[in-house]
XYZ file of C-alpha atoms in Angstrom:
715
model
C 118.873 56.081 163.591
C 122.052 55.038 165.389
C 124.174 56.902 168.031
C 126.656 58.392 165.633
C 123.828 59.672 163.475
C 122.923 61.939 166.385
C 126.212 63.301 166.643
C 126.205 67.219 165.820
C 122.323 67.115 165.356
C 120.887 70.366 166.931
C 117.489 70.241 168.431
C 115.504 73.360 169.691
C 113.122 72.655 172.633
C 110.632 75.197 173.199
C 108.272 75.071 176.294
C 107.407 77.445 179.168
C 107.102 74.649 181.541
C 110.585 74.389 183.209
C 110.079 70.923 184.443
C 108.847 69.393 180.977
C 111.397 71.521 179.076
C 114.176 70.169 181.245
C 113.072 66.568 181.328
C 112.721 66.655 177.376
C 116.241 68.246 177.163
C 117.487 65.798 179.567
C 116.079 62.591 177.718
C 116.898 63.834 174.066
C 120.648 64.762 175.598
C 121.387 61.160 176.709
C 120.244 60.074 173.385
C 122.891 61.908 171.706
C 121.235 65.184 170.641
C 122.916 68.815 171.122
C 120.076 70.427 172.454
C 119.120 74.137 172.954
C 116.264 75.289 175.377
C 114.112 78.341 174.715
C 111.321 79.251 177.493
C 109.003 80.768 175.162
C 107.930 81.579 171.736
C 109.932 85.026 170.941
C 112.935 83.692 172.606
C 112.675 80.633 169.940
C 112.177 82.498 167.046
C 115.395 84.617 167.867
C 117.238 81.603 168.461
C 116.147 80.357 164.936
C 117.317 83.288 163.073
C 120.778 83.222 164.778
C 121.480 79.674 164.572
C 120.330 76.468 162.267
C 118.457 73.383 164.049
C 117.720 70.115 162.536
C 114.403 69.836 164.462
C 111.930 71.864 166.687
C 110.024 70.228 169.588
C 107.288 73.040 170.098
C 104.733 73.167 173.192
C 101.320 74.466 171.936
C 100.115 76.548 175.013
C 102.688 79.256 175.727
C 102.125 82.913 177.447
C 104.161 85.223 174.741
C 103.421 83.416 171.471
C 101.528 80.215 171.190
C 103.225 77.048 169.481
C 100.737 77.667 166.122
C 102.169 81.371 165.932
C 105.642 80.169 166.324
C 105.318 77.212 164.026
C 103.647 79.342 161.061
C 106.618 81.972 161.589
C 109.360 79.484 161.357
C 107.696 78.180 158.251
C 107.758 81.476 156.752
C 111.549 81.933 157.600
C 114.458 81.740 155.003
C 115.641 78.003 156.312
C 112.590 76.844 158.219
C 110.454 75.669 155.318
C 111.554 72.176 155.903
C 112.759 71.621 159.372
C 111.010 69.110 161.271
C 108.522 70.655 164.014
C 107.129 68.308 166.463
C 104.209 70.039 168.223
C 103.004 68.795 171.961
C 99.260 68.557 172.422
C 96.868 66.609 174.494
C 96.143 63.003 173.857
C 92.429 63.198 172.438
C 92.585 67.100 171.328
C 91.912 66.499 167.714
C 91.217 70.198 167.383
C 94.760 71.181 168.491
C 96.164 68.549 166.080
C 94.157 69.926 162.992
C 95.696 73.502 164.183
C 98.995 72.264 164.310
C 99.044 70.803 160.813
C 97.232 73.733 159.422
C 100.426 75.705 161.186
C 102.766 73.730 159.394
C 103.640 71.100 161.808
C 105.334 68.034 160.958
C 103.741 65.776 163.590
C 102.524 65.917 167.003
C 103.594 64.195 170.149
C 100.643 63.427 172.568
C 100.657 64.415 176.119
C 101.423 62.860 178.802
C 104.927 62.129 177.011
C 106.133 58.594 176.732
C 109.637 59.484 177.582
C 110.956 56.052 176.508
C 109.779 56.558 172.999
C 110.615 60.307 172.708
C 113.924 59.998 171.407
C 112.452 57.346 168.623
C 109.898 59.678 167.462
C 112.678 62.702 167.088
C 114.754 60.136 165.334
C 111.970 59.249 163.157
C 110.927 62.613 162.177
C 114.833 63.868 161.538
C 115.159 60.801 159.157
C 112.192 61.539 157.347
C 113.465 65.089 157.075
C 116.480 64.232 155.897
C 115.251 61.994 153.158
C 113.086 64.631 151.689
C 116.151 66.811 151.613
C 117.847 64.040 149.419
C 114.838 63.597 147.348
C 114.924 67.222 146.420
C 118.693 67.202 145.424
C 118.444 65.165 142.163
C 116.555 62.404 140.358
C 119.107 59.715 140.345
C 119.851 60.115 143.958
C 116.125 60.746 144.556
C 115.357 57.230 142.985
C 117.815 55.388 145.069
C 116.568 57.276 148.150
C 112.873 56.445 147.174
C 113.463 52.538 146.688
C 115.468 52.475 150.246
C 113.002 54.270 152.204
C 109.788 52.969 150.337
C 108.639 56.215 149.143
C 107.610 57.771 145.690
C 107.594 61.252 144.496
C 105.378 63.251 142.689
C 104.661 66.675 141.349
C 101.619 69.135 140.260
C 102.083 71.696 137.841
C 99.954 74.762 137.876
C 99.543 74.812 134.305
C 96.926 72.313 133.533
C 97.287 70.872 137.112
C 99.377 68.198 135.065
C 100.366 65.346 137.783
C 103.692 63.413 137.257
C 104.972 60.653 139.541
C 107.880 58.453 139.993
C 108.409 54.655 139.283
C 108.628 54.344 143.058
C 105.415 55.905 143.606
C 103.697 53.324 141.279
C 105.426 50.462 143.066
C 104.362 51.818 146.467
C 100.707 52.174 145.077
C 101.235 48.729 143.353
C 100.064 50.167 140.157
C 101.388 49.591 136.831
C 104.615 51.609 135.896
C 103.305 53.041 132.577
C 99.907 54.434 134.530
C 102.187 57.171 136.193
C 102.204 58.825 132.724
C 98.386 59.175 132.498
C 97.686 59.634 136.041
C 95.541 62.604 137.449
C 95.550 64.780 140.512
C 91.952 63.425 141.291
C 92.715 59.713 140.683
C 95.954 60.118 143.002
C 93.514 61.701 145.473
C 90.842 58.709 145.045
C 93.695 56.495 146.467
C 93.284 58.217 149.954
C 90.833 56.335 152.217
C 87.588 58.306 152.486
C 87.897 59.265 156.093
C 91.352 61.133 155.441
C 90.270 62.348 152.048
C 89.055 65.735 153.104
C 92.359 66.405 155.253
C 94.801 65.685 152.414
C 92.620 67.489 149.905
C 92.693 70.695 151.951
C 96.435 70.613 152.557
C 97.154 69.711 148.802
C 94.908 72.856 147.876
C 96.780 74.870 150.549
C 100.030 73.969 148.809
C 98.814 74.636 145.497
C 97.076 77.890 146.116
C 99.045 79.427 148.827
C 102.379 77.770 148.685
C 101.889 76.148 151.968
C 104.112 73.217 152.780
C 102.713 70.513 154.580
C 103.520 67.117 156.309
C 100.780 64.225 156.909
C 100.236 60.683 157.815
C 97.324 58.858 156.323
C 95.452 55.832 154.929
C 95.602 54.758 151.505
C 94.061 52.050 149.362
C 96.603 50.448 147.008
C 95.560 49.322 143.487
C 96.108 45.669 144.909
C 93.456 46.511 147.624
C 95.585 46.640 150.488
C 95.241 49.305 152.905
C 98.536 50.956 153.962
C 99.581 53.954 156.248
C 101.693 56.726 154.406
C 103.693 59.667 155.356
C 103.490 62.474 152.995
C 105.439 65.938 152.735
C 105.060 68.667 149.950
C 106.369 72.038 149.073
C 105.653 74.512 146.955
C 108.266 74.762 143.873
C 109.130 78.283 142.431
C 110.849 79.333 139.105
C 113.919 81.742 139.152
C 111.703 84.750 139.543
C 110.180 83.527 142.731
C 106.703 82.748 140.870
C 105.199 79.554 142.302
C 104.902 77.049 139.388
C 103.382 73.932 141.348
C 103.954 71.572 144.355
C 106.364 68.654 144.623
C 106.493 66.301 147.558
C 107.119 62.604 148.198
C 104.749 59.903 149.657
C 106.440 57.001 151.998
C 104.960 53.810 153.304
C 105.532 53.845 157.054
C 103.180 50.758 157.494
C 105.689 48.734 159.168
C 106.811 51.508 161.479
C 103.186 52.305 162.925
C 102.504 48.532 162.994
C 105.828 48.061 165.314
C 104.887 51.126 167.419
C 101.306 49.694 167.863
C 103.040 46.388 168.896
C 105.063 48.124 171.375
C 101.981 50.016 172.693
C 100.251 46.783 173.064
C 103.192 44.796 174.695
C 103.100 47.862 177.373
C 99.350 47.953 177.951
C 97.803 44.434 177.273
C 98.386 40.770 178.659
C 99.585 38.851 175.700
C 97.815 35.532 176.499
C 94.101 37.001 176.955
C 94.575 40.402 174.946
C 93.074 42.141 178.165
C 94.327 45.348 179.720
C 97.318 44.415 182.213
C 97.408 45.823 185.763
C 99.038 49.219 184.670
C 96.536 49.647 181.658
C 93.614 48.735 183.609
C 94.662 51.202 186.191
C 94.767 53.974 183.586
C 91.325 52.898 182.227
C 89.642 52.867 185.449
C 90.644 56.567 186.292
C 88.478 58.278 183.863
C 85.698 55.844 184.636
C 85.843 56.873 188.558
C 86.070 60.667 187.645
C 82.789 60.262 185.523
C 81.177 58.481 188.067
C 82.069 61.089 190.595
C 80.610 63.724 188.259
C 77.571 62.007 187.810
C 77.037 60.744 191.343
C 76.711 57.291 190.348
C 77.888 54.003 191.496
C 81.072 51.857 190.418
C 82.297 48.345 191.783
C 85.879 47.004 191.226
C 85.851 43.384 191.653
C 89.075 40.957 192.151
C 88.581 37.478 190.670
C 90.806 34.751 191.439
C 90.657 31.074 190.259
C 90.591 28.496 192.923
C 93.366 25.894 192.931
C 94.324 26.812 189.439
C 97.862 25.235 190.094
C 96.131 21.936 190.002
C 95.150 22.705 186.416
C 98.538 23.439 185.252
C 99.968 20.333 187.190
C 97.435 17.935 185.569
C 97.298 19.456 182.129
C 100.353 21.310 181.625
C 101.025 24.994 181.056
C 99.885 25.074 177.660
C 96.338 23.724 178.325
C 96.451 26.037 181.185
C 96.771 28.768 179.501
C 93.993 27.828 176.702
C 91.932 27.419 179.978
C 92.676 30.949 181.143
C 91.835 32.452 177.567
C 88.531 30.597 177.781
C 87.950 32.054 181.262
C 88.922 35.515 180.008
C 86.271 35.470 177.204
C 83.514 34.251 179.603
C 84.143 36.948 181.969
C 83.785 39.575 179.155
C 80.809 37.929 177.893
C 79.149 37.615 181.321
C 79.263 41.442 181.999
C 77.532 42.044 178.579
C 75.092 39.254 178.807
C 71.696 40.325 177.424
C 69.571 38.717 180.144
C 71.430 40.563 183.070
C 69.200 43.438 184.305
C 72.151 45.515 184.795
C 73.815 44.539 181.223
C 72.661 47.741 179.344
C 74.514 49.952 181.741
C 77.657 47.802 182.036
C 78.399 47.081 178.386
C 80.032 50.337 176.951
C 82.149 51.379 179.956
C 82.894 48.073 182.080
C 86.563 46.950 181.682
C 88.135 43.383 182.412
C 91.703 43.262 183.134
C 94.120 40.320 183.923
C 96.259 41.437 186.638
C 97.918 38.222 187.877
C 98.658 34.625 186.704
C 95.119 33.368 187.649
C 93.507 36.629 188.821
C 91.200 39.215 186.736
C 89.750 42.590 187.833
C 86.625 43.926 186.558
C 85.671 47.605 187.031
C 81.486 47.747 186.732
C 80.149 51.324 186.162
C 76.885 53.106 186.285
C 75.506 50.496 189.104
C 71.915 51.352 190.135
C 72.078 49.718 193.417
C 75.198 48.197 195.420
C 73.359 44.909 195.109
C 73.736 44.845 191.188
C 77.358 44.267 191.935
C 76.350 41.004 193.754
C 74.081 40.002 190.795
C 77.011 40.631 188.344
C 79.322 38.418 190.914
C 76.873 35.742 190.795
C 76.837 35.674 187.243
C 80.719 35.492 186.708
C 81.046 32.589 189.238
C 78.255 30.967 187.318
C 80.154 31.737 183.881
C 83.296 30.311 185.435
C 81.642 27.096 186.659
C 80.374 25.936 183.226
C 82.278 22.757 182.197
C 85.302 23.418 179.791
C 86.448 20.928 177.422
C 90.068 19.503 178.233
C 92.096 16.568 177.390
C 90.716 13.544 179.120
C 87.124 14.986 179.764
C 85.446 17.891 180.914
C 86.866 20.138 183.774
C 84.865 22.085 185.921
C 86.563 25.126 187.952
C 85.473 27.799 190.590
C 86.722 31.198 191.230
C 86.432 33.580 194.420
C 85.577 37.116 193.861
C 86.075 40.266 195.993
C 83.965 43.343 195.765
C 84.901 46.889 196.657
C 82.339 49.685 195.878
C 83.150 53.411 195.052
C 82.504 55.812 196.628
C 81.475 53.523 199.665
C 84.920 51.720 200.108
C 87.352 53.910 198.688
C 87.808 57.021 196.391
C 90.586 56.127 194.097
C 91.733 52.971 191.824
C 94.365 51.640 194.205
C 92.239 52.206 197.288
C 89.723 49.987 195.738
C 91.992 47.462 194.523
C 93.124 47.075 198.048
C 89.625 46.669 199.559
C 88.761 44.099 196.633
C 91.749 42.095 197.375
C 90.902 42.155 201.080
C 87.397 41.148 200.214
C 88.589 38.173 197.977
C 90.881 36.724 200.972
C 87.804 36.693 202.941
C 85.914 34.738 200.329
C 88.338 32.362 200.017
C 88.546 31.748 203.891
C 84.875 31.490 203.795
C 85.308 28.197 201.503
C 86.068 29.649 198.153
C 83.553 29.487 194.919
C 81.880 32.594 196.324
C 82.010 36.496 196.456
C 82.489 38.844 199.556
C 81.840 42.437 199.739
C 84.617 44.703 201.695
C 83.686 46.345 204.715
C 85.249 48.240 207.492
C 85.501 45.240 209.838
C 87.480 43.682 206.838
C 89.697 46.715 206.771
C 90.344 46.689 210.697
C 91.192 42.650 210.637
C 93.569 43.485 207.573
C 95.235 46.323 209.350
C 95.559 44.121 212.324
C 96.970 41.383 210.200
C 99.385 43.705 208.843
C 100.850 44.957 212.253
C 100.771 41.509 213.328
C 102.976 40.503 210.294
C 105.554 43.321 211.104
C 105.598 42.293 214.682
C 106.497 38.689 213.721
C 109.069 39.826 211.712
C 110.663 41.925 214.333
C 110.351 38.865 216.892
C 112.335 36.854 214.488
C 115.062 39.735 214.135
C 115.258 40.763 217.737
C 115.107 37.520 219.507
C 111.577 37.400 220.777
C 111.389 33.456 219.819
C 111.890 30.736 222.142
C 112.274 27.062 221.929
C 110.399 24.655 223.820
C 111.023 21.133 224.065
C 108.479 18.149 224.585
C 110.199 14.939 225.340
C 109.567 11.727 223.611
C 109.532 8.825 226.317
C 110.004 5.194 226.166
C 106.909 4.139 227.986
C 107.997 0.786 229.097
C 110.876 2.446 231.195
C 110.051 6.115 231.412
C 113.328 7.027 229.623
C 113.571 10.048 227.733
C 114.472 8.958 223.962
C 114.029 12.206 222.213
C 112.246 15.494 222.106
C 110.202 17.855 219.481
C 111.427 21.328 219.226
C 108.510 23.688 219.497
C 108.661 27.371 218.875
C 107.019 30.023 221.350
C 106.658 33.711 220.665
C 107.705 35.730 224.081
C 105.667 39.001 223.068
C 106.818 42.146 224.771
C 102.958 42.967 225.702
C 101.192 39.465 225.305
C 103.461 37.311 227.014
C 104.046 33.688 225.508
C 102.305 33.481 222.328
C 101.509 29.630 221.390
C 102.598 28.553 217.544
C 99.014 28.092 216.608
C 98.644 32.060 216.707
C 101.677 33.052 214.687
C 102.807 29.924 212.686
C 100.100 30.327 210.141
C 100.541 33.897 209.753
C 104.189 33.090 209.187
C 103.226 30.749 206.410
C 100.956 33.214 204.849
C 103.486 36.261 204.890
C 106.413 34.404 203.605
C 108.545 34.432 207.011
C 108.308 30.789 207.286
C 111.525 30.116 205.946
C 113.050 32.680 208.251
C 111.312 31.129 211.135
C 112.018 27.517 210.170
C 116.019 28.423 210.102
C 115.759 30.095 213.425
C 114.386 26.937 214.905
C 116.932 24.501 213.269
C 120.278 27.010 214.376
C 118.652 27.205 217.794
C 117.868 23.575 218.514
C 121.311 22.508 217.287
C 123.077 25.302 219.287
C 121.331 23.841 222.247
C 122.094 20.390 221.466
C 125.714 21.226 221.170
C 125.698 23.278 224.904
C 123.776 19.956 226.529
C 126.892 17.866 224.890
C 129.357 20.328 226.175
C 127.651 19.846 229.536
C 127.737 16.172 229.719
C 124.139 15.697 229.186
C 122.843 12.990 227.345
C 122.645 13.390 223.451
C 119.020 12.705 222.750
C 118.018 13.412 218.983
C 115.659 16.557 218.390
C 112.962 16.416 215.928
C 112.248 19.830 214.046
C 109.321 20.570 212.016
C 110.086 21.636 208.323
C 107.717 23.855 206.639
C 106.736 23.165 203.231
C 108.595 26.169 201.571
C 111.800 25.032 203.553
C 111.341 21.156 202.446
C 111.226 22.330 198.973
C 114.254 24.446 198.839
C 117.064 22.973 196.608
C 119.508 24.090 198.978
C 118.177 22.563 201.800
C 120.374 19.547 202.335
C 123.481 21.557 201.984
C 122.293 23.992 204.369
C 121.502 21.362 206.862
C 124.894 19.956 206.372
C 126.727 23.293 206.980
C 124.465 23.735 210.269
C 125.760 20.490 211.751
C 129.324 21.242 210.870
C 129.076 24.664 212.388
C 127.630 23.100 215.565
C 129.796 19.916 215.608
C 126.797 17.636 215.574
C 126.044 14.456 213.763
C 123.168 14.105 211.448
C 121.271 11.228 213.381
C 120.905 13.974 216.103
C 118.668 15.966 213.939
C 115.224 14.409 213.021
C 113.474 16.202 210.526
C 109.652 16.020 210.848
C 107.609 15.993 207.508
C 103.566 15.993 207.283
C 101.767 13.879 205.213
C 100.216 16.625 203.302
C 103.694 17.573 202.328
C 104.566 14.124 201.039
C 101.064 13.906 198.835
C 102.237 17.335 196.961
C 104.755 16.270 194.260
C 105.687 12.379 195.163
C 108.370 11.779 192.974
C 109.976 15.231 193.806
C 109.340 14.562 197.303
C 110.941 11.007 197.132
C 114.228 12.549 195.493
C 114.488 15.184 198.380
C 114.126 12.457 201.228
C 116.600 10.410 199.621
C 119.070 13.198 199.235
C 118.395 13.824 203.263
C 119.013 10.281 204.443
C 121.833 10.041 202.431
C 123.436 12.726 204.429
C 122.501 10.685 207.509
C 119.376 12.550 208.368
C 116.354 10.718 210.224
C 112.963 11.509 208.661
C 109.697 11.443 210.702
C 106.415 11.565 209.139
C 104.245 13.683 211.405
C 100.498 13.558 211.688
C 99.802 10.367 210.057
C 95.915 9.897 209.610
C 93.878 7.303 208.287
C 94.919 8.082 204.802
C 94.536 4.539 203.545
C 95.496 5.880 200.157
C 98.599 7.580 201.509
C 99.272 4.321 203.728
C 99.311 2.553 200.446
C 101.966 4.975 199.195
C 103.920 4.852 202.603
C 106.401 2.034 201.413
C 107.668 4.497 198.746
C 108.471 7.022 201.046
C 112.146 6.739 202.788
C 111.284 7.649 206.197
C 112.213 6.254 209.488
C 109.660 7.037 211.981
C 105.594 7.432 211.879
C 103.831 9.765 214.259
C 100.252 8.757 215.080
C 98.061 11.902 215.087
C 96.612 12.698 218.611
C 93.179 12.731 217.046
C 93.598 8.907 216.630
C 94.917 8.478 220.110
C 92.476 10.087 222.310
C 89.952 7.499 221.954
C 92.143 4.517 220.816
C 91.595 2.758 224.379
C 87.871 2.522 223.839
C 88.306 0.452 220.597
C 86.258 1.044 217.809
C 87.353 2.808 214.538
C 90.134 4.897 215.893
C 91.503 2.113 217.845
C 91.531 0.167 214.849
C 93.455 2.677 212.870
C 95.849 3.183 215.666
C 96.586 -0.389 215.992
C 96.769 -0.646 211.829
C 99.451 2.197 212.011
C 101.576 0.400 214.512
C 101.420 -2.945 212.750
C 102.371 -1.242 209.419
C 105.278 0.621 211.141
C 106.276 -2.787 212.454
C 106.091 -4.284 209.163
C 108.054 -1.681 207.272
C 110.714 -1.633 210.185
C 109.979 2.125 211.305
C 109.883 3.475 214.728
C 106.104 4.605 215.659
C 105.765 7.509 218.080
C 102.050 8.288 219.356
C 101.716 11.888 220.224
C 99.015 13.633 222.175
C 99.122 10.731 224.851
C 97.452 12.366 227.891
C 95.996 9.422 230.108
C 97.333 6.194 231.574
C 94.627 4.196 229.426
C 95.659 5.724 226.088
C 99.357 4.709 227.037
C 98.468 1.144 228.054
C 96.755 0.537 224.995
C 99.429 1.915 222.677
C 102.059 -0.505 224.852
C 99.776 -3.515 224.296
C 99.791 -2.814 220.540
C 103.635 -2.551 220.246
C 103.869 1.379 220.363
C 106.532 1.835 222.952
C 107.484 5.495 222.064
C 105.053 7.978 223.054
C 104.655 12.049 223.615
C 102.260 14.040 225.363
C 101.025 15.630 228.489
C 100.921 12.336 230.464
C 104.769 12.592 230.509
C 105.576 16.429 230.093
C 104.106 19.356 228.636
C 106.554 21.506 226.185
C 109.118 23.308 228.561
C 111.896 25.806 228.140
C 115.464 24.821 227.410
C 116.824 24.855 230.941
C 113.811 22.893 232.271
C 114.626 20.257 229.904
C 118.243 20.128 230.769
C 117.201 19.448 234.275
C 114.954 16.570 233.171
C 117.521 14.897 231.297
C 119.739 15.045 234.055
C 117.066 13.067 235.872
C 116.813 10.548 232.929
C 113.084 9.966 233.452
C 109.821 11.759 232.400
C 108.139 13.744 235.021
C 105.014 11.166 235.560
C 107.607 8.538 236.346
C 106.548 4.959 236.460
C 105.720 2.846 233.266
C 102.107 2.822 232.541
C 102.521 -0.877 230.815
C 103.217 -2.053 234.235
C 100.941 -2.961 237.035
């Protein structure tokens, strides 16, 4: 029913609960209905006698008159025989539903109420009521209405219990049109599916014998063998003297509407890909299971399972094949908790639930565990199930997963608490090397609390100016001249003093604060360079390490250009350091990003270069200006051997490609001399200077020499 169809439609809401009554009134008023409220049954009957209403929304439990009494008395009133009455009752309270129908209710709405669908249910009930009223007004108009509404009319006369049915009823039942002339009451009842037949028979008998109107939804089996859902309304028919002569009604095919409602419910409660309960519905299903365990004093376990490195599957096979793999995994998980050879399977099969709660994540609720270690048995079974080979284009795919386990009632007393505990246990499983499971414990909870507090402290540190930028010089080892510097961030903690980056940069990456941290470093480094230049100090280039999220951001080139313009710097004065791991992530995209940065004049330094013979073979593809030899190969390079050969190879490779090579972590004169002898002039490390605050670095620039002085390459 469109908005204009609701104009002038009057609804009576009867509920003794002011909150529920108010929410119903607000929802339906917003939908365009005119709403009148009654706080009890007696007031509702009084209003109904005074005014005409198009529909009544009626609560069952009320203190003065209950909903069944009110419904029955409305049906007995002069203008209440056919008004739609929707009764509010519990979700699975079948007894209340039967009583509601017996009292003459049109339909029921289950509590808790889905407020989004309430106005649709009301509109549907009104539409059906209007259709019945139209059908009763004349055969010609009735036939047109029946055809439009996919309904048929019928009648049962008291004399001889003769049955008559309209051509539209024959069409609805997929019966030959002429069969309506020979149809019987019993044959009409036989079309009703067996599980609904006794209910329909009772309603029709009550209508024939006692003149009680009814409205029912039930299933029928058409003559073509297809099962359909119908909505049926019937009223007693009387002659001019008031004597009942029979019953007339309509039967409407509402299968499409029912299926649409089921689809809406499925979209709201289930994951479309796997068909498993989604996070919201899983939580709803878990609540009664935990309540049952509480009553019986049994154990439950909530497991959070996350696929390890699943992004690689999507990258290699595409998202369509990745989705197919997830469907296979979901089926394996359901089978695993029902496996016949699993000791606890007989207890788990009926009540345990599997849900999909993330892109690659599943949650499992295991009930009626005999002992806590039973959860470990199930976790092992799940890991084995995931690890079985999966057929994929190009061969078999072997995957792994990590699982966090939280136990009820040991770890938490509700679903949200168990979910948090299981996720924390999952992090521990991944940190321990993946492809395994971990139980939650108090120590883990304490670590999670500390981590959460640390994240908050870091967020405040970035916002409140607690960060400091230190500089470590890059030196020309042959002359001792400073040729550049690397910007290194430190955290000046109010209580703990100066915190090194190893203690907070990983936290920034994991908590999503690395972008803000990188932005702060870039801006501060540029501001310091501008200040040095204004003071007449040498304008040496400064290197800043770009975190992966910053490098991947499409706005990076423009952001850097705006930063340089604000501080009046040239692009060549800012060296952008990227790691070898970052380059290997998505080669083609990385090359495009590097080309875009170099086109704007930025110099690119490849940091932490290792043996990586495979990456060395790709090096010629990457548009970089500088190579940095990882300190791991500098430490023992002067002894010769494997590390010395690797360092010499990197130096030679850089020279071959015309790249500047910088060795980091140089701490001894022997290391420096070896590097110089093999052609690595630019060096960085404690031999020359430790990282220092900005004022100290400015003073060093004024001297023009590294603090160590001298030239390691000279006698």
